[in-house]
mmCIF file of C-alpha atoms and ligand atoms in Angstrom:
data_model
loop_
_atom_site.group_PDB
_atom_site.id
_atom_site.type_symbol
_atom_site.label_atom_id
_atom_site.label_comp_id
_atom_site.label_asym_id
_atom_site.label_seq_id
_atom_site.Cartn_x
_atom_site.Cartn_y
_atom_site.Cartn_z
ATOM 1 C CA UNK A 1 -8.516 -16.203 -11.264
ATOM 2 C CA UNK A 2 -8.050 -14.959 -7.995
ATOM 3 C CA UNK A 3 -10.962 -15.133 -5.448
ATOM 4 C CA UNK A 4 -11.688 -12.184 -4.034
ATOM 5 C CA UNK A 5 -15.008 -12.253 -1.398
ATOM 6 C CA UNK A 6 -17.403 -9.441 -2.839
ATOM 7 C CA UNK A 7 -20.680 -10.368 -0.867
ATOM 8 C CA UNK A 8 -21.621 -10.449 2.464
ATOM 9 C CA UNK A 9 -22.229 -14.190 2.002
ATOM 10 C CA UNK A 10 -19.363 -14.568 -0.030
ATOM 11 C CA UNK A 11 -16.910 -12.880 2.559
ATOM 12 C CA UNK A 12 -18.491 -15.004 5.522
ATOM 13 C CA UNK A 13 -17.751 -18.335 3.524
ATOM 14 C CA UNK A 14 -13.915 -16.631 2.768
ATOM 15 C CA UNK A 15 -13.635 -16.111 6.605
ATOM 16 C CA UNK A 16 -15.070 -19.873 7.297
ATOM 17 C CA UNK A 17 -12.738 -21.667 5.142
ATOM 18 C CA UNK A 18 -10.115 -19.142 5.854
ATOM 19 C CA UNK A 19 -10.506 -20.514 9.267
ATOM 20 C CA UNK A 20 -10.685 -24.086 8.634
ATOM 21 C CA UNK A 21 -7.631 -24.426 6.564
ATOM 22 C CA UNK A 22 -5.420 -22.003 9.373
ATOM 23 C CA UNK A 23 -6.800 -25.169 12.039
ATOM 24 C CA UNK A 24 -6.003 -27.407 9.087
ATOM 25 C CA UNK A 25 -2.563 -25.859 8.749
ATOM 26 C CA UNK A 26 -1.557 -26.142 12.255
ATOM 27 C CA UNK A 27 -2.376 -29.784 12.488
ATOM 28 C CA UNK A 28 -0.300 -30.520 9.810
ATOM 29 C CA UNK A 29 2.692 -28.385 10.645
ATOM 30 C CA UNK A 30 2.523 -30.160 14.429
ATOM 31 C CA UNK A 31 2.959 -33.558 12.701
ATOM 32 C CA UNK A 32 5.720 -32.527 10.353
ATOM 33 C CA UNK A 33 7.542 -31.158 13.503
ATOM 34 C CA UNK A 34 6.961 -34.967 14.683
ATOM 35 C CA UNK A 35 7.845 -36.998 12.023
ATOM 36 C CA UNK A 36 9.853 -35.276 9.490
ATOM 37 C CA UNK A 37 13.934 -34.715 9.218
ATOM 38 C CA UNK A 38 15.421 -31.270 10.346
ATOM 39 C CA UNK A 39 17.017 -31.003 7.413
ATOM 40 C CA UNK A 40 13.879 -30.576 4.874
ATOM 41 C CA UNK A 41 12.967 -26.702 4.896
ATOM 42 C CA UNK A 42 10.240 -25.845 2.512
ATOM 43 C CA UNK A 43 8.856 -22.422 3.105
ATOM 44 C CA UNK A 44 5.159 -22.088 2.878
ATOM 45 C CA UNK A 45 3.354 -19.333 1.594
ATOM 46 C CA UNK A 46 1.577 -16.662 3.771
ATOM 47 C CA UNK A 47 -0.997 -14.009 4.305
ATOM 48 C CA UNK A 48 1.839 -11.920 2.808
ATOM 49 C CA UNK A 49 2.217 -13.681 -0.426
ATOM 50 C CA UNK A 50 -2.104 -14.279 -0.988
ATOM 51 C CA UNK A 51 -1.770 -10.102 -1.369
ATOM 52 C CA UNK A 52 -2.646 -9.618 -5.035
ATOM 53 C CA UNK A 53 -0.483 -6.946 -6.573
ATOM 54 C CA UNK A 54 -2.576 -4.753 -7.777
ATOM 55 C CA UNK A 55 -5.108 -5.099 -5.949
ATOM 56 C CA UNK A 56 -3.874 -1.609 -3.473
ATOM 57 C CA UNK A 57 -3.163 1.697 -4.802
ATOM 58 C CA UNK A 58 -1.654 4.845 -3.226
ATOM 59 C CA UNK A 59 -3.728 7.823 -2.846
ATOM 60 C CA UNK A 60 -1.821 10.334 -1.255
ATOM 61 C CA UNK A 61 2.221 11.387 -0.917
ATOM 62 C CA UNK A 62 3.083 14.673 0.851
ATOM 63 C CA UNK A 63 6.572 15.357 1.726
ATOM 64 C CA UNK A 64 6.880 17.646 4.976
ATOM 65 C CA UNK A 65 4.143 20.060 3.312
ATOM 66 C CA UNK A 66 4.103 20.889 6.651
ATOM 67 C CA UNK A 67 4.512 16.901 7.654
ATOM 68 C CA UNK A 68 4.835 13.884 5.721
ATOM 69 C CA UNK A 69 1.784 11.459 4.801
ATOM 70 C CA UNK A 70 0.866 8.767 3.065
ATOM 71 C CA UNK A 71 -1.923 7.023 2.047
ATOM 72 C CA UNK A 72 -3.457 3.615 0.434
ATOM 73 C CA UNK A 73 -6.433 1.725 -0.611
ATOM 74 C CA UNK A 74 -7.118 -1.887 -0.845
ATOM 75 C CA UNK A 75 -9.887 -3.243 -3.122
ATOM 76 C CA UNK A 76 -9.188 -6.378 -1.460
ATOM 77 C CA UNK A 77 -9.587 -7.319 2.711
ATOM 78 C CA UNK A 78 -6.056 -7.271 4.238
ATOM 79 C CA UNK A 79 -5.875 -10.194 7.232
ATOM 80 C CA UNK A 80 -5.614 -9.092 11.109
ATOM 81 C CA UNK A 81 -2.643 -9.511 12.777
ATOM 82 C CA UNK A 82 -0.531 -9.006 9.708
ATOM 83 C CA UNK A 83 2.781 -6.331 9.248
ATOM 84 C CA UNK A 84 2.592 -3.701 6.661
ATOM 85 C CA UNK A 85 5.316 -1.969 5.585
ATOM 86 C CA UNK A 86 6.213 1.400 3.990
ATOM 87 C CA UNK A 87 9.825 2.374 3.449
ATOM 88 C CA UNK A 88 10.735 5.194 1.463
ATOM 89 C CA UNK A 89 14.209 2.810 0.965
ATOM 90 C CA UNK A 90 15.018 2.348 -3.135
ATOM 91 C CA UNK A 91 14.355 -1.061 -4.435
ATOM 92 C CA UNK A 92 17.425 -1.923 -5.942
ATOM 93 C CA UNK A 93 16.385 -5.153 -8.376
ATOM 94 C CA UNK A 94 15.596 -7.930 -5.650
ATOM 95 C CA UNK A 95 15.440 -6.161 -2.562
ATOM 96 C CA UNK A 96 15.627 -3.200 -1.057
ATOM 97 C CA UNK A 97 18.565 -0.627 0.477
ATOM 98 C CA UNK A 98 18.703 0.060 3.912
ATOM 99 C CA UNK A 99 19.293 4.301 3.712
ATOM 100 C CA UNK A 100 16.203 5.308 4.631
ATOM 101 C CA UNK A 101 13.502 3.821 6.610
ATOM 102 C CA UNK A 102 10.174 1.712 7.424
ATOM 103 C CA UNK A 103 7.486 2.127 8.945
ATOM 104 C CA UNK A 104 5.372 -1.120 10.059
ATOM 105 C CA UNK A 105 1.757 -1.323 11.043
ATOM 106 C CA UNK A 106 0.045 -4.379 12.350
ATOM 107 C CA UNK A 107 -3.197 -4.814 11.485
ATOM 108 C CA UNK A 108 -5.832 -5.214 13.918
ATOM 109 C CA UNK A 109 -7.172 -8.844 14.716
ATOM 110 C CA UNK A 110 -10.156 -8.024 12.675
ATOM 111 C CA UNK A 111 -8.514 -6.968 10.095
ATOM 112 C CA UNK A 112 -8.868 -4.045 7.532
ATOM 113 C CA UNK A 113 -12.031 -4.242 4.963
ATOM 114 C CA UNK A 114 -11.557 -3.698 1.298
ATOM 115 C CA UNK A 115 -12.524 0.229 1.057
ATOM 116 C CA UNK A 116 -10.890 1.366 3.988
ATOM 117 C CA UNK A 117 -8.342 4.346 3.405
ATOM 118 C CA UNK A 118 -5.154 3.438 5.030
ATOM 119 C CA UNK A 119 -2.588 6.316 6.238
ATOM 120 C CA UNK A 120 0.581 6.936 7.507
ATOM 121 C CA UNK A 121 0.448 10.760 8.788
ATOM 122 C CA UNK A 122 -1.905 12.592 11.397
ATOM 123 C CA UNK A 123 -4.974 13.739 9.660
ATOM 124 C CA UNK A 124 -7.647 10.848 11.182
ATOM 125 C CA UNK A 125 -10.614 12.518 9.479
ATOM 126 C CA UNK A 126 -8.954 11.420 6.013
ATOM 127 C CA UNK A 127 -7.447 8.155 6.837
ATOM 128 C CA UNK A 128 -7.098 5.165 9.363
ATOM 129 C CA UNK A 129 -4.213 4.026 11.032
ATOM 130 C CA UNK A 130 -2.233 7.248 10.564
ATOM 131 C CA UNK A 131 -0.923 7.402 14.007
ATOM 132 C CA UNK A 132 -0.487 3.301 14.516
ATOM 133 C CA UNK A 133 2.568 3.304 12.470
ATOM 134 C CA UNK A 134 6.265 2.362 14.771
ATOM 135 C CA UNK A 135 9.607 3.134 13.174
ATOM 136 C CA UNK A 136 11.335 -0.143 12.008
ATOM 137 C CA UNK A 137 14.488 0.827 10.457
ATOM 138 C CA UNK A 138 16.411 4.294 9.853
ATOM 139 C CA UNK A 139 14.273 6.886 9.116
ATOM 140 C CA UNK A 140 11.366 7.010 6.824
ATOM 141 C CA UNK A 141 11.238 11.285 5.886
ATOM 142 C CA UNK A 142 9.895 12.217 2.339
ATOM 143 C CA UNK A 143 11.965 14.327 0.509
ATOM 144 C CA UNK A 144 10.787 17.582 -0.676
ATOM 145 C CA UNK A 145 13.044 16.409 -3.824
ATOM 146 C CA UNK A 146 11.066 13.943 -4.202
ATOM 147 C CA UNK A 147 11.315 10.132 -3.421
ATOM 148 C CA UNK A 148 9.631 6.787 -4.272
ATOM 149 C CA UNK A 149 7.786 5.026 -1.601
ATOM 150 C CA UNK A 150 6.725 1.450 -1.228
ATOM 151 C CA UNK A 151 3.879 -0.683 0.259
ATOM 152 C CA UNK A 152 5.032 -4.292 1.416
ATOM 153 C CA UNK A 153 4.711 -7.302 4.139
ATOM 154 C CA UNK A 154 7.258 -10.548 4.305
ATOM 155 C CA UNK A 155 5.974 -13.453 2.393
ATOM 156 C CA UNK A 156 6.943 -16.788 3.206
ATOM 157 C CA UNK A 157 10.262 -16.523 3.320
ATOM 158 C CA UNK A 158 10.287 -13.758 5.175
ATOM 159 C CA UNK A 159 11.357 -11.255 2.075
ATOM 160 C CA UNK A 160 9.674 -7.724 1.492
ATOM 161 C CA UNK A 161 7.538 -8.237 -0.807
ATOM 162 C CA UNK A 162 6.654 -5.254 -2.514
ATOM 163 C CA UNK A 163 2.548 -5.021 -3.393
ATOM 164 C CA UNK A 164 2.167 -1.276 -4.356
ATOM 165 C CA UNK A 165 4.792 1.330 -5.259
ATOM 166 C CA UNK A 166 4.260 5.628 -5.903
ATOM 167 C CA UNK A 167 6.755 7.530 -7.448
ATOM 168 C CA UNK A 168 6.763 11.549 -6.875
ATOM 169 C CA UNK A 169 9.983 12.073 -8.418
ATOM 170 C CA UNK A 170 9.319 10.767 -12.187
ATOM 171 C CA UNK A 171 9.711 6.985 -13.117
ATOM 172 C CA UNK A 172 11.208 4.393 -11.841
ATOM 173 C CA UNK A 173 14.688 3.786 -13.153
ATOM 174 C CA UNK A 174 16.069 -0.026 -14.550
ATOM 175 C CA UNK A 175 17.256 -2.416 -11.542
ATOM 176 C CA UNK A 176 20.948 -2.924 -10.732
ATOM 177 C CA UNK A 177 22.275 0.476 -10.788
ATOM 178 C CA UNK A 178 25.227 1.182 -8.829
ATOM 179 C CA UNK A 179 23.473 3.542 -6.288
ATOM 180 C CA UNK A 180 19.844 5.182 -5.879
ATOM 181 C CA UNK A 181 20.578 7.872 -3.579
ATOM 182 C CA UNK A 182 17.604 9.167 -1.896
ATOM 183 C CA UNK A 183 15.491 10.333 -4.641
ATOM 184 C CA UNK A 184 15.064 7.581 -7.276
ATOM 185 C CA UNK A 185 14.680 3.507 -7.184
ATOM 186 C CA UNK A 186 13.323 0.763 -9.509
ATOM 187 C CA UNK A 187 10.664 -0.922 -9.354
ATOM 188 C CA UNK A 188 9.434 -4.692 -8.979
ATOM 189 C CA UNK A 189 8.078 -5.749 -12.651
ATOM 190 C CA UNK A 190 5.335 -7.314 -11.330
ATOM 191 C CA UNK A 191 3.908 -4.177 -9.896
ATOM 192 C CA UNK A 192 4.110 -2.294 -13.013
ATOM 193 C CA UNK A 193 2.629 -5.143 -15.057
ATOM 194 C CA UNK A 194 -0.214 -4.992 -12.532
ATOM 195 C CA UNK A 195 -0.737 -1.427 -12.682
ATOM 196 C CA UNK A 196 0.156 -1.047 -8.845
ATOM 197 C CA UNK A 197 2.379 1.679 -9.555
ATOM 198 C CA UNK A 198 1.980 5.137 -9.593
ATOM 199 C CA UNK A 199 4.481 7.581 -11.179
ATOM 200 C CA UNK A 200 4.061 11.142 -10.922
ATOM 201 C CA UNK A 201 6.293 14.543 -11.681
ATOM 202 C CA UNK A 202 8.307 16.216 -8.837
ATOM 203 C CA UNK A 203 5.703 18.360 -6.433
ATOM 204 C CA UNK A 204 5.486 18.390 -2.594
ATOM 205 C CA UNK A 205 2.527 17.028 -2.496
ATOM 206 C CA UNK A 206 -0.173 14.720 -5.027
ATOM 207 C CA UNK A 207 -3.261 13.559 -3.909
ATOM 208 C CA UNK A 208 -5.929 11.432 -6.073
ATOM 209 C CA UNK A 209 -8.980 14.117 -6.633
ATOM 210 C CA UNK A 210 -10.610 11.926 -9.471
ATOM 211 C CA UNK A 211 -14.337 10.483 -9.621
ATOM 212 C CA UNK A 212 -15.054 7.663 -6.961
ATOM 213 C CA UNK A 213 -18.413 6.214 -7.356
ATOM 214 C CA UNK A 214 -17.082 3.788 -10.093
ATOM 215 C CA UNK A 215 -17.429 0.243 -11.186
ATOM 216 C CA UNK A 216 -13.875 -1.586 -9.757
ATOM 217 C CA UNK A 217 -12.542 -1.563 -13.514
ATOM 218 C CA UNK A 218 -12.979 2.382 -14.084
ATOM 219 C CA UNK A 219 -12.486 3.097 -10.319
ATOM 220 C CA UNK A 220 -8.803 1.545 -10.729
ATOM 221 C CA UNK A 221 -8.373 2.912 -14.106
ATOM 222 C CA UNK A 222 -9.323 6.305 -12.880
ATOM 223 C CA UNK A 223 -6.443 6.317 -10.165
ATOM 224 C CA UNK A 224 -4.238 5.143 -12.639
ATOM 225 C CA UNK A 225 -4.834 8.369 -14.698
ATOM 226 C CA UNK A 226 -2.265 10.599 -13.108
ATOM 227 C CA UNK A 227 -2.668 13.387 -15.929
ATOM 228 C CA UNK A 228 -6.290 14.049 -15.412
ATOM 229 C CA UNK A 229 -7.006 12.857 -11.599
ATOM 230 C CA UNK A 230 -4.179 13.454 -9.692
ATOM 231 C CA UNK A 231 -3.604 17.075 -8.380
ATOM 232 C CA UNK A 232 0.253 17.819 -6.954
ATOM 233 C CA UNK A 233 0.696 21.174 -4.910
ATOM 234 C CA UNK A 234 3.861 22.594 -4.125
ATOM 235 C CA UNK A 235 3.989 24.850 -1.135
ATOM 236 C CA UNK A 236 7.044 26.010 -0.121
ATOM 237 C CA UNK A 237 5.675 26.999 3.417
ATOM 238 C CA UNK A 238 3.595 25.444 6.138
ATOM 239 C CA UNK A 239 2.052 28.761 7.332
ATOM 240 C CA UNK A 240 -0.302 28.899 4.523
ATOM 241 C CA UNK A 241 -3.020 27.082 6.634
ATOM 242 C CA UNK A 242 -5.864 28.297 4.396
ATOM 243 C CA UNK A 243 -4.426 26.484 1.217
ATOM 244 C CA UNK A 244 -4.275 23.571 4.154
ATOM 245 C CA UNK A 245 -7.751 23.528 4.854
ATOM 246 C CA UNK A 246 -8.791 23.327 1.615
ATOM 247 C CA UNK A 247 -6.612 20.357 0.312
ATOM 248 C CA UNK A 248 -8.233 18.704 3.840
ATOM 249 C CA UNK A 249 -11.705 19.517 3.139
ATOM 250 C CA UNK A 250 -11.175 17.381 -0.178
ATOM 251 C CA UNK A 251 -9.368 14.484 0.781
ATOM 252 C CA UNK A 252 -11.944 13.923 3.441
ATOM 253 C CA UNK A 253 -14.566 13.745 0.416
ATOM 254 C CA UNK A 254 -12.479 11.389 -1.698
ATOM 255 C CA UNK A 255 -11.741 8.922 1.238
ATOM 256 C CA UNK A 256 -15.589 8.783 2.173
ATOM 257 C CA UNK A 257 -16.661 8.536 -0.956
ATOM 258 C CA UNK A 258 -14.221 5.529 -2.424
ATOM 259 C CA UNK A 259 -14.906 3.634 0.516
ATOM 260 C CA UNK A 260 -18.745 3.983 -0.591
ATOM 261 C CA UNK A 261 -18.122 2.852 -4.333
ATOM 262 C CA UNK A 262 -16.370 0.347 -2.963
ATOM 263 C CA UNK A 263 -18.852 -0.985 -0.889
ATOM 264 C CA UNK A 264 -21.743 -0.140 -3.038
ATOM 265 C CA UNK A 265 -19.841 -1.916 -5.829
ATOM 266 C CA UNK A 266 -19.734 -5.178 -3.806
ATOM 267 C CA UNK A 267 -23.137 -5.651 -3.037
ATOM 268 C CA UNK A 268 -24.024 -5.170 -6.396
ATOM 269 C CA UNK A 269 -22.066 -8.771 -7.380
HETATM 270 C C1 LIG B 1 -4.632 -17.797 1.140
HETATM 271 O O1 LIG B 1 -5.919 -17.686 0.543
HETATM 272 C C2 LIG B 1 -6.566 -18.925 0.340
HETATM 273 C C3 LIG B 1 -7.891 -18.646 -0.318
HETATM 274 O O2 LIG B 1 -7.710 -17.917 -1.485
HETATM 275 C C4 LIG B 1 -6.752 -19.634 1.669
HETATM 276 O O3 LIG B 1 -7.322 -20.891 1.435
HETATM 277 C C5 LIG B 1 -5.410 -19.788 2.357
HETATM 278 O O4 LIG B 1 -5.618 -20.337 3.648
HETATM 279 C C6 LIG B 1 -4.734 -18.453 2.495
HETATM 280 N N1 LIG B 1 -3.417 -18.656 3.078
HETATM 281 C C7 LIG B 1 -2.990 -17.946 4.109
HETATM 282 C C8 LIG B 1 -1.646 -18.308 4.617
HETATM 283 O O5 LIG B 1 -3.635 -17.047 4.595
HETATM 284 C C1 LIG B 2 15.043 -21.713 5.539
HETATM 285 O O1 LIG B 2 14.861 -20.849 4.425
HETATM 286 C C2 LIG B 2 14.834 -19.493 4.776
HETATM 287 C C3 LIG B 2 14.489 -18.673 3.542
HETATM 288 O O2 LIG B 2 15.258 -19.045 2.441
HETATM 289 C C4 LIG B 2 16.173 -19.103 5.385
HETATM 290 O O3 LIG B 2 16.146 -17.736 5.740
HETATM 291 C C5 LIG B 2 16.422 -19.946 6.599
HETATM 292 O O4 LIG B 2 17.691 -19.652 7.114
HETATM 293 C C6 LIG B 2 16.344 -21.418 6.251
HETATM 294 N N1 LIG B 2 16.455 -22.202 7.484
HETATM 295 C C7 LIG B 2 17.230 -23.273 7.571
HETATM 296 C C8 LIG B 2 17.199 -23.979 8.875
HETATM 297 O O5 LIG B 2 17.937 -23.656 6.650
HETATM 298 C C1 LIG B 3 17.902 14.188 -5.879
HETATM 299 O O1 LIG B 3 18.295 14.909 -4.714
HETATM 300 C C2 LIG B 3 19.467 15.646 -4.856
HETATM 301 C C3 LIG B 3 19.766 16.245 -3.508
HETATM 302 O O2 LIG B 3 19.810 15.248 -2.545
HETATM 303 C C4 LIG B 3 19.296 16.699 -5.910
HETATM 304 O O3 LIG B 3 20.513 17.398 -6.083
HETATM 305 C C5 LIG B 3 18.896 16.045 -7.200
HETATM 306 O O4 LIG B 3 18.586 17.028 -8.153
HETATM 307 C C6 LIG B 3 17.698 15.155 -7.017
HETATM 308 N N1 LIG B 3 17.462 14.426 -8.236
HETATM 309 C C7 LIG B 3 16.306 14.431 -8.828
HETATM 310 C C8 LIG B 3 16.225 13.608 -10.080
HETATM 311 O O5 LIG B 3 15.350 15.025 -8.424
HETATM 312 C C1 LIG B 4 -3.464 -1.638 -16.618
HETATM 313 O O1 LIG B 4 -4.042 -0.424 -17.065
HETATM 314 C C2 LIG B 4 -4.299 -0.382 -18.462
HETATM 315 C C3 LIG B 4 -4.819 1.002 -18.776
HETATM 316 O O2 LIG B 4 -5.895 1.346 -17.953
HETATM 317 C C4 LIG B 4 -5.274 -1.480 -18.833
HETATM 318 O O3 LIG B 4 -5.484 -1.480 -20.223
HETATM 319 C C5 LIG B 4 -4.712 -2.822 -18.399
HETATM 320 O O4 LIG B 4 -5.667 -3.845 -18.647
HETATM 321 C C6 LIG B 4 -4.367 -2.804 -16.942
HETATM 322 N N1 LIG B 4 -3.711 -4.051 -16.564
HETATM 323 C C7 LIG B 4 -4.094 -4.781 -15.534
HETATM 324 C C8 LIG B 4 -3.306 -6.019 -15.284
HETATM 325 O O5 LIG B 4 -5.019 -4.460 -14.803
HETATM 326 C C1 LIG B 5 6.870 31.664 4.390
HETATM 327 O O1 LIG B 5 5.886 32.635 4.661
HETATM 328 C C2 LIG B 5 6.363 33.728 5.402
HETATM 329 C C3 LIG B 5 5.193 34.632 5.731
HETATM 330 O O2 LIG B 5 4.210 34.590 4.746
HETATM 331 C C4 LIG B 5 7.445 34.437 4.578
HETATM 332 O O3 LIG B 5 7.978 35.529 5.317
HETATM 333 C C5 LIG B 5 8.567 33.467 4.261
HETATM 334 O O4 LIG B 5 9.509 34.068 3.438
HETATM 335 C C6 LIG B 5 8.003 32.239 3.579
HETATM 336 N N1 LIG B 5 9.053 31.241 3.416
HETATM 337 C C7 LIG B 5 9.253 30.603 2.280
HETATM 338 C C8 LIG B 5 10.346 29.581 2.276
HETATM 339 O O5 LIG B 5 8.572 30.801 1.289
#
């Protein structure tokens, strides 16, 4: 089992021993520096690789509808100081191609709490971070033809290492094809056998609209349901601001609210 900090209490004992073993860490790496041979080269796990797939979901894709955005949700803390990456590049079996781009975000020293709605895009009311994001590689664009797009950070070996995945262009296709192009990609099997995968049809635009005040379970279970909860829009043209406000209005509701169930879920355990 996997411990995740769900209490006040809980989470300040996670931080304290989070903190001991980091000075713990550095001791030991100083003396391997000292008395070990050059040639040994071991590489330890991360902050990257203690990510549990699964445990973040994407709640949002719009492709230029009239600008691209993304968002995400963690049900578990993500670490300060750490790089997230999203790359709309097709994973192509055991890494990824480089025809399209990333995006990376470091988080702040603090860190980013469980609950917190991360985006990539300009609407702050709905999401954190949107604006934080720097261009890594090529150039991350969503395709009105629709595209996958990844969530990932390096592990210990400094590989992507992919932790959620949304498809708005139908499912993933098998690993090891010849060429993706720009609108499909496969998948990691880890990620679908931990339900961190989203798959939806071809639209412009999907955004989660179902219940949020849910037990963990039923809360991920609920995003998972793509038929009843997710809602995709296709607008063809950016000067229908009224349709704009709307789909706003909403999204502000479901971030507020998730963050709350999330929360309010916690304290309860
Ligand atoms: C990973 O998490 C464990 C607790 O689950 C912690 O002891 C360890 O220090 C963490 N490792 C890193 C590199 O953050
Ligand atoms: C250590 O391993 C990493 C990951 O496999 C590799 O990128 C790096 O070049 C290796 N370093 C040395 C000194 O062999
Ligand atoms: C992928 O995009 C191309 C144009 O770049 C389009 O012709 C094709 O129909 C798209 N494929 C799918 C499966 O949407
Ligand atoms: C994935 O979702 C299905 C359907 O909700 C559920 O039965 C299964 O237990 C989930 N798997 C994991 C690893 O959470
Ligand atoms: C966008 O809307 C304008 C005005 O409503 C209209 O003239 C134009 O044809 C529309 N463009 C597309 C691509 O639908």
């Amino acid at each position: 089992m996997t411990f995740i900090p769900t209490t006040p209490s809980m989470v300040l004992l996670f931080l304290v021993l989070l903190l001991k073993s980091s000075i713990f860490a550095q001791d030991v790496e100083m003396d391997e520096t000292a008395t070990t041979t050059p040639s040994s080269n071991t590489s330890s796990l991360n902050e990257c690789d203690n990510l549990t797939i699964g445990e973040f979901t994407f709640l949002l894709v719009s492709s230029s509808d009239p600008f691209d955005e993304v968002s995400f949700f963690g049900f578990q803390d993500l670490p300060g100081n750490l790089n997230l990456y999203l790359t709309d590049n097709a994973w192509t079996g055991d890494s990824f191609a480089t025809t399209e781009g990333v995006m990376m975000l470091t988080t702040p020293p603090e860190g980013i709490p469980a609950g917190i709605t991360v985006g990539l895009g300009p609407a702050e009311t709905v999401y954190q971070y949107g604006r934080s994001w720097q261009s890594v590689q090529g150039v991350f664009a969503l395709s009105t033809e629709g595209e996958q797009v990844f969530l990932y950070c390096l592990d210990g070996s400094n590989q992507p290492r992919p932790i959620a995945a949304i498809s708005y262009n139908g499912p993933f296709l098998p690993p090891n094809l010849p060429d993706y192009g720009f609108n499909t990609s496969a998948v990691p099997q880890d990620l679908v056998d931990a339900n961190a995968t989203i798959v939806l049809p071809h639209e412009h635009r999907w955004q989660y609209i179902g219940p949020k005040l849910l037990e963990i379970d039923e809360l991920k279970a609920a995003i998972q349901d793509t038929e009843t909860n997710w809602e995709g829009t296709s607008v063809q043209n950016s000067s229908g601001s009224t349709t704009g406000m709307s789909r706003t209005t909403t999204m502000v509701v479901t971030s507020f609210l998730i963050s709350v169930a999330v929360v309010a879920t916690n304290s309860l355990w």
